[in-house]
Amino acid sequence: MSTDLVGGVLGESEPRSGPPVALIDLLDRLLNGGAVLTGDLVLSIADVDLVHIDLRAVIRSITGEEPGPW
């Protein structure tokens, strides 16, 4: 599985047709709407889990109308 910055989706072998998306446009869309990223990382040897890491992140923009978290 792979991701593609030109509009591909996980699991697709061919990218979608259409104009390519610049990285700055992708970041603008991401910060405008927000995103939640989650993932699990497990390191194991011989089917014995040695390290398990849960990853969670919320990405969004902060406007002047909202109070800061500090």
mmCIF file with all atom_site columns, C-alpha atoms in Angstrom:
data_model
loop_
_atom_site.group_PDB
_atom_site.id
_atom_site.type_symbol
_atom_site.label_atom_id
_atom_site.label_alt_id
_atom_site.label_comp_id
_atom_site.label_asym_id
_atom_site.label_entity_id
_atom_site.label_seq_id
_atom_site.pdbx_PDB_ins_code
_atom_site.Cartn_x
_atom_site.Cartn_y
_atom_site.Cartn_z
_atom_site.occupancy
_atom_site.B_iso_or_equiv
_atom_site.pdbx_formal_charge
_atom_site.auth_seq_id
_atom_site.auth_comp_id
_atom_site.auth_asym_id
_atom_site.auth_atom_id
_atom_site.pdbx_PDB_model_num
ATOM 1  C CA . MET A 1 1  ? 0.000   0.000   0.000   1.00 0.00 ? 1  MET A CA 1
ATOM 2  C CA . SER A 1 2  ? 1.202   3.493   -0.710  1.00 0.00 ? 2  SER A CA 1
ATOM 3  C CA . THR A 1 3  ? 0.038   7.074   -0.540  1.00 0.00 ? 3  THR A CA 1
ATOM 4  C CA . ASP A 1 4  ? 0.289   9.585   -3.326  1.00 0.00 ? 4  ASP A CA 1
ATOM 5  C CA . LEU A 1 5  ? 0.256   13.397  -3.151  1.00 0.00 ? 5  LEU A CA 1
ATOM 6  C CA . VAL A 1 6  ? -1.543  13.649  -6.487  1.00 0.00 ? 6  VAL A CA 1
ATOM 7  C CA . GLY A 1 7  ? -4.805  12.317  -5.121  1.00 0.00 ? 7  GLY A CA 1
ATOM 8  C CA . GLY A 1 8  ? -4.112  8.624   -4.611  1.00 0.00 ? 8  GLY A CA 1
ATOM 9  C CA . VAL A 1 9  ? -5.781  6.596   -1.896  1.00 0.00 ? 9  VAL A CA 1
ATOM 10 C CA . LEU A 1 10 ? -4.305  3.858   0.262   1.00 0.00 ? 10 LEU A CA 1
ATOM 11 C CA . GLY A 1 11 ? -4.538  0.529   -1.504  1.00 0.00 ? 11 GLY A CA 1
ATOM 12 C CA . GLU A 1 12 ? -4.861  1.948   -5.021  1.00 0.00 ? 12 GLU A CA 1
ATOM 13 C CA . SER A 1 13 ? -2.204  0.863   -7.468  1.00 0.00 ? 13 SER A CA 1
ATOM 14 C CA . GLU A 1 14 ? -2.830  3.751   -9.873  1.00 0.00 ? 14 GLU A CA 1
ATOM 15 C CA . PRO A 1 15 ? -3.071  7.420   -8.818  1.00 0.00 ? 15 PRO A CA 1
ATOM 16 C CA . ARG A 1 16 ? -6.325  9.192   -9.606  1.00 0.00 ? 16 ARG A CA 1
ATOM 17 C CA . SER A 1 17 ? -6.378  11.318  -12.704 1.00 0.00 ? 17 SER A CA 1
ATOM 18 C CA . GLY A 1 18 ? -6.512  15.051  -12.190 1.00 0.00 ? 18 GLY A CA 1
ATOM 19 C CA . PRO A 1 19 ? -4.202  17.957  -11.537 1.00 0.00 ? 19 PRO A CA 1
ATOM 20 C CA . PRO A 1 20 ? -1.344  17.404  -9.096  1.00 0.00 ? 20 PRO A CA 1
ATOM 21 C CA . VAL A 1 21 ? -1.729  18.954  -5.647  1.00 0.00 ? 21 VAL A CA 1
ATOM 22 C CA . ALA A 1 22 ? 1.104   21.104  -4.289  1.00 0.00 ? 22 ALA A CA 1
ATOM 23 C CA . LEU A 1 23 ? 2.348   20.329  -0.787  1.00 0.00 ? 23 LEU A CA 1
ATOM 24 C CA . ILE A 1 24 ? 1.390   23.807  0.460   1.00 0.00 ? 24 ILE A CA 1
ATOM 25 C CA . ASP A 1 25 ? -2.194  23.292  -0.802  1.00 0.00 ? 25 ASP A CA 1
ATOM 26 C CA . LEU A 1 26 ? -2.339  19.929  0.945   1.00 0.00 ? 26 LEU A CA 1
ATOM 27 C CA . LEU A 1 27 ? -1.159  21.490  4.224   1.00 0.00 ? 27 LEU A CA 1
ATOM 28 C CA . ASP A 1 28 ? -3.659  24.345  3.836   1.00 0.00 ? 28 ASP A CA 1
ATOM 29 C CA . ARG A 1 29 ? -6.542  21.904  3.410   1.00 0.00 ? 29 ARG A CA 1
ATOM 30 C CA . LEU A 1 30 ? -5.306  19.820  6.329   1.00 0.00 ? 30 LEU A CA 1
ATOM 31 C CA . LEU A 1 31 ? -5.014  22.774  8.717   1.00 0.00 ? 31 LEU A CA 1
ATOM 32 C CA . ASN A 1 32 ? -8.298  24.300  7.555   1.00 0.00 ? 32 ASN A CA 1
ATOM 33 C CA . GLY A 1 33 ? -10.322 21.184  8.311   1.00 0.00 ? 33 GLY A CA 1
ATOM 34 C CA . GLY A 1 34 ? -8.105  19.482  10.873  1.00 0.00 ? 34 GLY A CA 1
ATOM 35 C CA . ALA A 1 35 ? -7.026  15.867  11.061  1.00 0.00 ? 35 ALA A CA 1
ATOM 36 C CA . VAL A 1 36 ? -6.539  13.121  13.599  1.00 0.00 ? 36 VAL A CA 1
ATOM 37 C CA . LEU A 1 37 ? -3.604  10.779  13.091  1.00 0.00 ? 37 LEU A CA 1
ATOM 38 C CA . THR A 1 38 ? -3.403  7.467   14.924  1.00 0.00 ? 38 THR A CA 1
ATOM 39 C CA . GLY A 1 39 ? -1.074  4.520   14.697  1.00 0.00 ? 39 GLY A CA 1
ATOM 40 C CA . ASP A 1 40 ? 0.433   1.588   16.523  1.00 0.00 ? 40 ASP A CA 1
ATOM 41 C CA . LEU A 1 41 ? 4.070   0.534   16.471  1.00 0.00 ? 41 LEU A CA 1
ATOM 42 C CA . VAL A 1 42 ? 5.042   -2.898  17.789  1.00 0.00 ? 42 VAL A CA 1
ATOM 43 C CA . LEU A 1 43 ? 8.634   -4.129  17.878  1.00 0.00 ? 43 LEU A CA 1
ATOM 44 C CA . SER A 1 44 ? 8.934   -7.863  18.332  1.00 0.00 ? 44 SER A CA 1
ATOM 45 C CA . ILE A 1 45 ? 11.499  -10.632 18.034  1.00 0.00 ? 45 ILE A CA 1
ATOM 46 C CA . ALA A 1 46 ? 10.456  -14.269 17.539  1.00 0.00 ? 46 ALA A CA 1
ATOM 47 C CA . ASP A 1 47 ? 6.775   -13.370 18.055  1.00 0.00 ? 47 ASP A CA 1
ATOM 48 C CA . VAL A 1 48 ? 7.541   -11.778 21.443  1.00 0.00 ? 48 VAL A CA 1
ATOM 49 C CA . ASP A 1 49 ? 6.367   -8.154  21.665  1.00 0.00 ? 49 ASP A CA 1
ATOM 50 C CA . LEU A 1 50 ? 9.176   -6.071  23.150  1.00 0.00 ? 50 LEU A CA 1
ATOM 51 C CA . VAL A 1 51 ? 7.878   -2.525  22.600  1.00 0.00 ? 51 VAL A CA 1
ATOM 52 C CA . HIS A 1 52 ? 4.348   -1.279  21.914  1.00 0.00 ? 52 HIS A CA 1
ATOM 53 C CA . ILE A 1 53 ? 3.823   2.417   21.124  1.00 0.00 ? 53 ILE A CA 1
ATOM 54 C CA . ASP A 1 54 ? 0.418   4.055   20.549  1.00 0.00 ? 54 ASP A CA 1
ATOM 55 C CA . LEU A 1 55 ? 0.656   7.213   18.446  1.00 0.00 ? 55 LEU A CA 1
ATOM 56 C CA . ARG A 1 56 ? -2.104  9.851   18.464  1.00 0.00 ? 56 ARG A CA 1
ATOM 57 C CA . ALA A 1 57 ? -1.990  13.391  17.136  1.00 0.00 ? 57 ALA A CA 1
ATOM 58 C CA . VAL A 1 58 ? -4.535  16.118  16.409  1.00 0.00 ? 58 VAL A CA 1
ATOM 59 C CA . ILE A 1 59 ? -3.555  18.655  13.768  1.00 0.00 ? 59 ILE A CA 1
ATOM 60 C CA . ARG A 1 60 ? -5.601  21.811  13.345  1.00 0.00 ? 60 ARG A CA 1
ATOM 61 C CA . SER A 1 61 ? -5.175  25.545  13.004  1.00 0.00 ? 61 SER A CA 1
ATOM 62 C CA . ILE A 1 62 ? -5.789  27.953  15.885  1.00 0.00 ? 62 ILE A CA 1
ATOM 63 C CA . THR A 1 63 ? -7.563  31.235  15.229  1.00 0.00 ? 63 THR A CA 1
ATOM 64 C CA . GLY A 1 64 ? -7.395  34.440  17.255  1.00 0.00 ? 64 GLY A CA 1
ATOM 65 C CA . GLU A 1 65 ? -11.004 33.948  18.386  1.00 0.00 ? 65 GLU A CA 1
ATOM 66 C CA . GLU A 1 66 ? -10.151 30.826  20.387  1.00 0.00 ? 66 GLU A CA 1
ATOM 67 C CA . PRO A 1 67 ? -8.236  30.992  23.660  1.00 0.00 ? 67 PRO A CA 1
ATOM 68 C CA . GLY A 1 68 ? -4.805  29.408  23.711  1.00 0.00 ? 68 GLY A CA 1
ATOM 69 C CA . PRO A 1 69 ? -4.221  26.186  25.617  1.00 0.00 ? 69 PRO A CA 1
ATOM 70 C CA . TRP A 1 70 ? -1.774  27.883  28.018  1.00 0.00 ? 70 TRP A CA 1
#
